[in-house]
mmCIF file of C-alpha atoms in Angstrom:
data_model
loop_
_atom_site.group_PDB
_atom_site.id
_atom_site.type_symbol
_atom_site.label_atom_id
_atom_site.label_comp_id
_atom_site.label_asym_id
_atom_site.label_seq_id
_atom_site.Cartn_x
_atom_site.Cartn_y
_atom_site.Cartn_z
ATOM 1 C CA MET A 802 -46.205 -84.996 4.372
ATOM 2 C CA THR A 803 -47.588 -87.591 6.480
ATOM 3 C CA GLY A 804 -48.642 -87.955 9.999
ATOM 4 C CA GLU A 805 -47.638 -85.943 12.948
ATOM 5 C CA ASN A 806 -45.511 -83.252 11.416
ATOM 6 C CA GLN A 807 -48.280 -81.941 9.243
ATOM 7 C CA LEU A 808 -49.808 -78.699 10.443
ATOM 8 C CA VAL A 809 -53.496 -78.815 10.076
ATOM 9 C CA ASP A 810 -55.325 -75.528 9.717
ATOM 10 C CA ALA A 811 -58.895 -76.111 10.789
ATOM 11 C CA SER A 812 -60.065 -72.481 10.376
ATOM 12 C CA PRO A 813 -62.903 -71.954 7.896
ATOM 13 C CA ARG A 814 -62.033 -70.772 4.439
ATOM 14 C CA THR A 815 -63.902 -69.035 1.628
ATOM 15 C CA PRO A 816 -64.258 -70.799 -1.751
ATOM 16 C CA ASP A 817 -61.197 -68.995 -3.061
ATOM 17 C CA GLY A 818 -59.125 -70.198 -0.072
ATOM 18 C CA ALA A 819 -58.979 -66.959 1.944
ATOM 19 C CA PRO A 820 -59.633 -67.220 5.694
ATOM 20 C CA VAL A 821 -63.103 -66.108 6.869
ATOM 21 C CA PRO A 822 -62.931 -63.090 9.177
ATOM 22 C CA PRO A 823 -64.032 -63.774 12.733
ATOM 23 C CA ALA A 824 -67.525 -62.773 13.797
ATOM 24 C CA PRO A 825 -67.703 -59.418 15.625
ATOM 25 C CA VAL A 826 -67.791 -59.666 19.383
ATOM 26 C CA PRO A 827 -70.668 -57.712 20.926
ATOM 27 C CA PRO A 828 -69.462 -54.913 23.197
ATOM 28 C CA VAL A 829 -69.649 -55.578 26.868
ATOM 29 C CA SER A 830 -71.568 -52.890 28.732
ATOM 30 C CA VAL A 831 -69.890 -51.782 31.876
ATOM 31 C CA PRO A 832 -72.030 -49.747 34.227
ATOM 32 C CA ALA A 833 -70.721 -46.192 34.460
ATOM 33 C CA ALA A 834 -69.601 -44.877 37.774
ATOM 34 C CA PRO A 835 -72.146 -42.505 39.299
ATOM 35 C CA VAL A 836 -71.382 -38.888 38.506
ATOM 36 C CA MET A 837 -71.460 -36.585 41.472
ATOM 37 C CA PRO A 838 -72.959 -33.159 40.779
ATOM 38 C CA ALA A 839 -70.569 -30.269 41.028
ATOM 39 C CA PRO A 840 -71.073 -28.099 44.071
ATOM 40 C CA ALA A 841 -73.326 -25.150 43.321
ATOM 41 C CA ALA A 842 -71.398 -21.957 42.769
ATOM 42 C CA ALA A 843 -72.347 -19.079 44.996
ATOM 43 C CA PRO A 844 -74.210 -16.345 43.096
ATOM 44 C CA GLU A 845 -71.888 -13.552 42.167
ATOM 45 C CA GLN A 846 -72.506 -10.447 44.206
ATOM 46 C CA VAL A 847 -72.736 -7.310 42.105
ATOM 47 C CA SER A 848 -71.572 -4.107 43.712
ATOM 48 C CA ARG A 849 -74.074 -1.392 44.515
ATOM 49 C CA ALA A 850 -72.284 1.034 42.184
ATOM 50 C CA ARG A 851 -72.623 -1.419 39.287
ATOM 51 C CA ARG A 852 -76.331 -1.987 40.032
ATOM 52 C CA LEU A 853 -76.966 1.770 40.079
ATOM 53 C CA ALA A 854 -74.955 2.495 36.906
ATOM 54 C CA LEU A 855 -77.707 1.915 34.307
ATOM 55 C CA PRO A 856 -80.554 3.706 36.112
ATOM 56 C CA ALA A 857 -78.214 6.579 37.011
ATOM 57 C CA PHE A 858 -77.045 6.860 33.391
ATOM 58 C CA THR A 859 -80.647 6.833 32.165
ATOM 59 C CA LEU A 860 -81.651 9.498 34.665
ATOM 60 C CA ALA A 861 -78.607 11.628 33.795
ATOM 61 C CA SER A 862 -79.471 11.390 30.084
ATOM 62 C CA VAL A 863 -83.051 12.525 30.648
ATOM 63 C CA VAL A 864 -81.961 15.327 32.980
ATOM 64 C CA GLY A 865 -79.472 16.422 30.311
ATOM 65 C CA ALA A 866 -82.189 16.452 27.650
ATOM 66 C CA PHE A 867 -84.499 18.490 29.912
ATOM 67 C CA ALA A 868 -81.620 20.862 30.707
ATOM 68 C CA TYR A 869 -81.021 21.430 27.002
ATOM 69 C CA VAL A 870 -84.705 22.042 26.285
ATOM 70 C CA GLY A 871 -84.856 24.291 29.341
ATOM 71 C CA ALA A 872 -81.891 26.323 28.079
ATOM 72 C CA VAL A 873 -82.958 26.570 24.417
ATOM 73 C CA ASP A 874 -86.466 28.035 24.256
ATOM 74 C CA PRO A 875 -88.711 26.178 21.781
ATOM 75 C CA ASN A 876 -91.064 29.187 21.697
ATOM 76 C CA GLU A 877 -88.493 31.106 19.633
ATOM 77 C CA PRO A 878 -88.559 30.085 15.958
ATOM 78 C CA GLY A 879 -85.580 28.376 14.371
ATOM 79 C CA HIS A 880 -84.349 26.344 17.350
ATOM 80 C CA TYR A 881 -86.314 23.146 16.707
ATOM 81 C CA PRO A 882 -88.036 21.698 13.621
ATOM 82 C CA VAL A 883 -91.777 22.104 13.221
ATOM 83 C CA CYS A 884 -93.976 19.017 13.592
ATOM 84 C CA PRO A 885 -94.277 17.503 10.076
ATOM 85 C CA LEU A 886 -97.945 16.567 10.559
ATOM 86 C CA PHE A 887 -98.790 20.101 11.661
ATOM 87 C CA ARG A 888 -96.745 21.638 8.833
ATOM 88 C CA LEU A 889 -98.402 19.490 6.138
ATOM 89 C CA THR A 890 -101.988 19.317 7.431
ATOM 90 C CA GLY A 891 -102.413 21.895 10.192
ATOM 91 C CA VAL A 892 -103.546 19.099 12.537
ATOM 92 C CA LEU A 893 -102.027 18.910 16.031
ATOM 93 C CA CYS A 894 -100.666 15.458 16.862
ATOM 94 C CA PRO A 895 -100.490 14.098 20.455
ATOM 95 C CA GLY A 896 -96.862 15.234 20.657
ATOM 96 C CA CYS A 897 -97.358 18.796 19.421
ATOM 97 C CA GLY A 898 -96.343 21.207 22.159
ATOM 98 C CA GLY A 899 -94.229 18.569 23.884
ATOM 99 C CA LEU A 900 -91.031 20.637 23.679
ATOM 100 C CA ARG A 901 -92.814 23.756 24.946
ATOM 101 C CA SER A 902 -94.246 21.626 27.733
ATOM 102 C CA ALA A 903 -90.794 20.249 28.613
ATOM 103 C CA HIS A 904 -89.360 23.792 28.590
ATOM 104 C CA ALA A 905 -92.036 25.044 30.990
ATOM 105 C CA PHE A 906 -91.709 21.909 33.135
ATOM 106 C CA ALA A 907 -87.927 22.388 33.352
ATOM 107 C CA HIS A 908 -88.558 25.936 34.586
ATOM 108 C CA GLY A 909 -91.071 24.718 37.167
ATOM 109 C CA ASP A 910 -94.111 26.280 35.439
ATOM 110 C CA LEU A 911 -96.574 23.399 35.700
ATOM 111 C CA VAL A 912 -99.611 25.416 34.514
ATOM 112 C CA THR A 913 -97.884 26.442 31.270
ATOM 113 C CA ALA A 914 -96.574 22.888 30.822
ATOM 114 C CA LEU A 915 -100.105 21.487 31.142
ATOM 115 C CA GLY A 916 -101.384 24.099 28.672
ATOM 116 C CA ALA A 917 -98.728 23.196 26.105
ATOM 117 C CA ASN A 918 -99.264 19.424 26.248
ATOM 118 C CA ALA A 919 -101.115 17.847 29.178
ATOM 119 C CA MET A 920 -100.453 14.322 27.952
ATOM 120 C CA ALA A 921 -96.694 14.944 27.996
ATOM 121 C CA VAL A 922 -96.854 16.167 31.596
ATOM 122 C CA VAL A 923 -98.608 12.941 32.582
ATOM 123 C CA GLY A 924 -95.751 11.108 30.846
ATOM 124 C CA TYR A 925 -93.144 13.134 32.767
ATOM 125 C CA PHE A 926 -94.680 12.161 36.085
ATOM 126 C CA GLY A 927 -95.042 8.531 34.991
ATOM 127 C CA PHE A 928 -91.368 8.465 34.040
ATOM 128 C CA ALA A 929 -90.426 10.046 37.390
ATOM 129 C CA VAL A 930 -92.292 7.319 39.291
ATOM 130 C CA PHE A 931 -90.664 4.590 37.179
ATOM 131 C CA MET A 932 -87.179 6.068 37.706
ATOM 132 C CA ALA A 933 -87.679 6.384 41.467
ATOM 133 C CA LEU A 934 -88.810 2.760 41.654
ATOM 134 C CA TRP A 935 -85.882 1.613 39.490
ATOM 135 C CA LEU A 936 -83.312 3.500 41.575
ATOM 136 C CA VAL A 937 -84.682 2.209 44.888
ATOM 137 C CA ARG A 938 -84.765 -1.375 43.626
ATOM 138 C CA ALA A 939 -81.246 -1.122 42.200
ATOM 139 C CA TYR A 940 -80.001 0.293 45.501
ATOM 140 C CA ARG A 941 -81.551 -2.603 47.427
ATOM 141 C CA GLY A 942 -80.323 -5.239 44.967
ATOM 142 C CA ALA A 943 -83.804 -6.187 43.731
ATOM 143 C CA PRO A 944 -84.489 -6.793 40.022
ATOM 144 C CA ALA A 945 -85.365 -3.810 37.847
ATOM 145 C CA PRO A 946 -89.065 -3.005 37.514
ATOM 146 C CA ARG A 947 -90.621 -4.508 34.438
ATOM 147 C CA PHE A 948 -92.941 -2.356 32.383
ATOM 148 C CA ALA A 949 -94.910 -4.779 30.237
ATOM 149 C CA PRO A 950 -98.584 -3.799 30.145
ATOM 150 C CA GLN A 951 -101.113 -6.143 28.674
ATOM 151 C CA PRO A 952 -102.337 -5.339 25.151
ATOM 152 C CA ARG A 953 -105.623 -3.916 26.434
ATOM 153 C CA TYR A 954 -103.677 -1.209 28.308
ATOM 154 C CA TRP A 955 -101.735 -0.314 25.163
ATOM 155 C CA TRP A 956 -105.048 -0.020 23.341
ATOM 156 C CA ALA A 957 -106.372 2.204 26.130
ATOM 157 C CA ILE A 958 -103.291 4.457 25.931
ATOM 158 C CA GLY A 959 -103.670 4.668 22.156
ATOM 159 C CA ALA A 960 -107.370 5.468 22.473
ATOM 160 C CA ALA A 961 -106.605 8.189 25.040
ATOM 161 C CA ALA A 962 -103.990 9.699 22.698
ATOM 162 C CA LEU A 963 -106.483 9.623 19.819
ATOM 163 C CA VAL A 964 -109.236 11.269 21.888
ATOM 164 C CA PHE A 965 -106.701 13.843 23.153
ATOM 165 C CA SER A 966 -105.681 14.612 19.539
ATOM 166 C CA VAL A 967 -109.227 14.929 18.280
ATOM 167 C CA ILE A 968 -110.403 17.129 21.158
ATOM 168 C CA ARG A 969 -107.413 19.494 20.955
ATOM 169 C CA ASN A 970 -108.133 20.030 17.232
ATOM 170 C CA LEU A 971 -111.796 20.928 17.771
ATOM 171 C CA PRO A 972 -112.945 24.475 18.633
ATOM 172 C CA PHE A 973 -114.157 23.552 22.149
ATOM 173 C CA GLY A 974 -110.839 21.839 22.936
ATOM 174 C CA SER A 975 -108.646 24.815 22.185
ATOM 175 C CA ALA A 976 -107.524 24.885 25.827
ATOM 176 C CA LEU A 977 -105.579 21.671 25.117
ATOM 177 C CA ALA A 978 -103.856 23.126 22.044
ATOM 178 C CA PRO A 979 -100.391 24.658 22.514
#
């Protein structure tokens, strides 16, 4: 073929005659449209009954436990197990007398409750204060009280329990023994 009717392919070719692929075109960056923040959702209002459910359930559980201990006398043998530490060693632990204390407390006999286990009575009153605070805050819609003492307070409580245990096992501390 000669002249004008000949189609000329001017594209580059590899040594074996295959066409060379075109060079990749760099992507064009298009600025993104600004994203508008979604409108803030209104905080969901929780009903008063739902807020009071957990503290009321907790209080009902504790009242039920005290009612049971108040109805079944721990001073009569066979109703409750004996403290394992006391049974094995004869040593009174900080919890020994706690059921007798709860029984007397449930019957309104504070003197007998203190004589059975004074540390438990302090715990009963501490729990009562915490529950009152929790119920009032739940009623008002405030967050629940947070009981998270620093480690030094836990050490102080442990030291007080240890001193209480040692004194109630000594002859001069027999007033603290149940």
